[in-house]
Amino acid sequence: MTDHYYSLLCLLVLQPSAVGPLQRSRALRWPERLSLTAPVLSSRAPLLALRRQLAGLLRDNEGMGRAWLQHAKLCRSTGHQEAAETSVLEAQARSVPGALLERCRLLWDRDKGHRAVMELQLVVQQELEEEVQPNDPAVQHQRAKELLQLTEWMAAVGQGGKEVLCANYDDAIQLDSNWEKAHFSYACYLDQLYKDAKQREGKGPKSGMDRLGGRCRVRREEESPFDYLPSALSHYGESIRAGHKHILQSLPRLLTLYFEFGNRLAATKQVTQKMRSAQTQISGVMKGLVRSIPAYKWLLVLPQLTSRLCHQERDVQEFIQTLLGSIVDHFPQQALWSMTVVVKSTVRARQEIASAVIAAARRRCSDSGRRLFDLFNKLVDQLIRACMWQPPTERRTSKASAQKEFRGLCALLPLEVQVPVQALFTVDLPPGGKLPQGHRPVSTQATIAGIKDEVVVMQSLMKPKKITFIGSDGVEYPFLAKPKDDLRKDYRLMDFAGTLNALLARQPQARRRGLSLRTYAVLPLTNDCGILQWVNNLVPFKHACEEVYVKAKIYRRHSTPMQIKKMYDSHSGTRRELMDKVLSLLPPRMSKWFLSRFQDPGTWLAARLAFTRTNAAWAMVGHVLGLGDRHGENIMINALTGETMHVDFGCLFDHGLTLEVPEMVPFRLTQNVVDCFGVSGVEGTFRCAAEMTLQVLRDNKATLMTCAETFLHDPLVDWTKGSRSTITSSATATQDQENPQAKDALLVMEGRLSGTLLGVLATPTLPLSCEGQAARLIQEASDHENLGKMYIWWMPWL
């Protein structure tokens, strides 16, 4: 506490009458100070208790009531219902605005929804009947909150028709037109009406009257989905413009609805009057949003925009190009790196459109901006050459000289292109929903000042190279240059993981446990090469296991795997018996690695928890995405924190089932992985983290499905070997086309998110709870019969 703040508190306590309530509120700034603390009970409860005591000394009855109300909200959000009820009663006794609403929310959480609706409805009705409506913005916002909550509950329990509900939404928005949540909630409701009307479209009013033989004299007016779509898009857009608390849900859904409408418009031979009217309205809405929404918000959906660059409908295509041009204008460093693979595309139409967008942005720039565009193109060309460079075949080498082998790249440096680390592409949006004054949502990174002469050549088949840029800040930034490898799936998955991390951070229990997926920058330069951000201090899981076994003198790196292969070749029984036999020779020992790496007890416990939780998160996400090829060298352990990080995502969407030896487990849960979890094994921390991750995935299914749809509309991604014949050749592809294999994969993903498709084979099942789905997946992943069927060099015994 600063001396100024302490002196102010002393003055307020000793002479409360010397300072008025408004001046006191401005001086203390308690709401702003509280927002800077972690939103957990252990952090905020002591602060709120202190404020209640100070409010009592200041004879500030309303201030004490507000502290009680904040404590009630905190307790309810963390599941402490009894403490929340006590606090809200204290707040009600002091007539604090919002106390009654909080009490109704407590009733709703206790499954007393009818009572909550009745009590809140009575209060709202009384407020609406007042002859003189207040002009105070704070009072109007509070009434908007009450009306919006009542409307959402009425929609949930089926009380009131759509006319009543829409009128309530309109009234709530009229009370506070700049409130993000009101627009978002109304947009979601209109979206539901749109989906319902779309499903019933074309069935006709007579289809449900056949039992009367067409003699019914009452005709129900047929609804059209176009009655709701323009308003839904408008309110999604207003929600995005007003804040960013719900932007991860609203912005992708906005684009998906617009793109779907464009697809339907392009596929319709005879456009009806209603569709034409909707097109006019929607076109006006989307053009207005391009002007009113800041460019940094559109930066969140850059992958979605680039994947639909060749949309079939001209209006939609022009909208995408305009939006991409705006992003390039405002954030050239981020946009140029992200659009490189499209500019270098082998699909002529995509390449031409992307190049035209970049060229138009270049013409709008100043001379220094044009120089950046020109230097960036030269840098990309030199990086592609560096990726494709191969050491001489006549000599085995692990080192090369950048000055000798990459002279063109070295001659370009230094230049004003920023180092493409993950932070460069991360849009930082504070959780409050509004940008604080002076906050920059997109960070500025160091520029590339030079390159380290030593280039490390990996000894794998394709000879990837580790190159190290030297930033203008003097820091070394290592990258892996990979030739003959399509990194676009890796790029898409990192975008998916980034979205999921933001969603996990907004869930209190997941945030408290630190559930997240470690991401890194993936930059495909062409369809067969690219660079990846190098992450230091990583140890492959396989190497860590072998290190422990070698120390225990029960394993030899070369001879032991060959002995196990002989056991595989000579075994004639079941795979379960084979697996039991192999595991009896190599008992789990991986926990010893953690003990040797993290010798301090506190550090060891933190590392073990980090390993367990990140494993659980990756396991659930990997299962939903059908991620395979999780052998011991594709799972990395951070030697400083214990967290796991996955690499090489070429085997996505159940591609493992097409291998010569099909993969039969949803994720890696072998004996040594479980050994790292501690004495509880898969029970306790791992199971809890897995269930929590599944719950977040389900709660945000629409957002994640929209994020994954970039695969569906990317004609460059090969889903299975031999699938090239099913996709239009790059020479003739001119429009956005759907990949049927990708469409089927997304249906499987949706089923897994819903709990209706289970396991590797996506077996249909009755809807499972998160707990039931996690239990079945853990059982399938650890089953010795399934592990015995895995490819031998997947090494299921490690």
Coordinates of N, CA, C and O in Angstrom, one line a residue, residues 623 654 657 744-745 747-749 751-752 756-765 777 780:
H623 N -8.1 -36.4 -28.5 CA -9.2 -37.4 -28.8 C -10.2 -36.7 -29.7 O -10.7 -37.2 -30.7
D654 N -8.2 -38.8 -37.1 CA -8.2 -40.2 -37.2 C -7.5 -40.8 -38.3 O -7.8 -41.9 -38.8
L657 N -6.1 -44.5 -38.2 CA -6.8 -45.7 -38.5 C -6.5 -46.1 -39.9 O -6.8 -47.3 -40.3
D744 N -16.9 -35.0 -43.2 CA -17.1 -36.2 -42.3 C -16.3 -36.1 -41.0 O -16.8 -36.5 -40.0
A745 N -15.1 -35.7 -41.1 CA -14.2 -35.6 -39.9 C -14.8 -34.6 -38.9 O -14.8 -34.9 -37.7
L747 N -18.0 -33.9 -38.6 CA -19.1 -34.5 -38.0 C -18.7 -35.5 -36.8 O -19.4 -35.5 -35.8
V748 N -17.6 -36.2 -37.0 CA -17.1 -37.1 -36.0 C -16.7 -36.2 -34.8 O -17.0 -36.5 -33.6
M749 N -16.0 -35.1 -35.1 CA -15.6 -34.2 -34.0 C -16.8 -33.7 -33.2 O -16.7 -33.6 -32.0
G751 N -19.7 -35.1 -32.9 CA -20.2 -36.2 -32.1 C -19.4 -36.4 -30.8 O -20.0 -36.7 -29.8
R752 N -18.1 -36.3 -30.9 CA -17.3 -36.5 -29.7 C -17.5 -35.4 -28.7 O -17.4 -35.6 -27.5
T756 N -21.7 -38.4 -28.0 CA -22.5 -39.4 -28.7 C -21.6 -40.3 -29.6 O -22.2 -41.3 -30.1
L757 N -20.4 -40.0 -29.8 CA -19.5 -40.9 -30.5 C -18.3 -41.1 -29.6 O -17.7 -40.2 -29.0
L758 N -17.9 -42.4 -29.4 CA -17.0 -42.7 -28.4 C -15.8 -43.5 -28.9 O -15.9 -44.3 -29.8
G759 N -14.6 -43.1 -28.5 CA -13.4 -43.8 -28.7 C -12.8 -43.6 -30.1 O -13.2 -42.8 -30.9
V760 N -11.7 -44.4 -30.4 CA -11.0 -44.2 -31.7 C -11.9 -44.5 -32.9 O -11.9 -43.8 -33.9
L761 N -12.8 -45.5 -32.8 CA -13.6 -45.9 -33.9 C -14.9 -45.1 -33.9 O -15.8 -45.3 -34.8
A762 N -15.0 -44.1 -33.1 CA -16.2 -43.2 -33.0 C -17.5 -44.0 -33.0 O -18.4 -43.9 -33.8
T763 N -17.6 -44.9 -32.0 CA -18.7 -45.8 -31.9 C -19.9 -45.0 -31.4 O -19.8 -44.4 -30.3
P764 N -21.1 -45.2 -32.0 CA -22.3 -44.4 -31.6 C -22.7 -44.9 -30.2 O -22.6 -46.1 -29.9
T765 N -23.1 -44.0 -29.3 CA -23.5 -44.3 -28.0 C -24.6 -43.3 -27.5 O -24.7 -42.3 -28.1
L777 N -12.8 -43.3 -22.0 CA -11.6 -43.0 -22.8 C -10.4 -43.5 -22.1 O -9.4 -44.1 -22.7
E780 N -10.2 -47.2 -22.4 CA -9.7 -47.6 -23.7 C -8.2 -47.4 -24.0 O -7.5 -48.2 -24.6

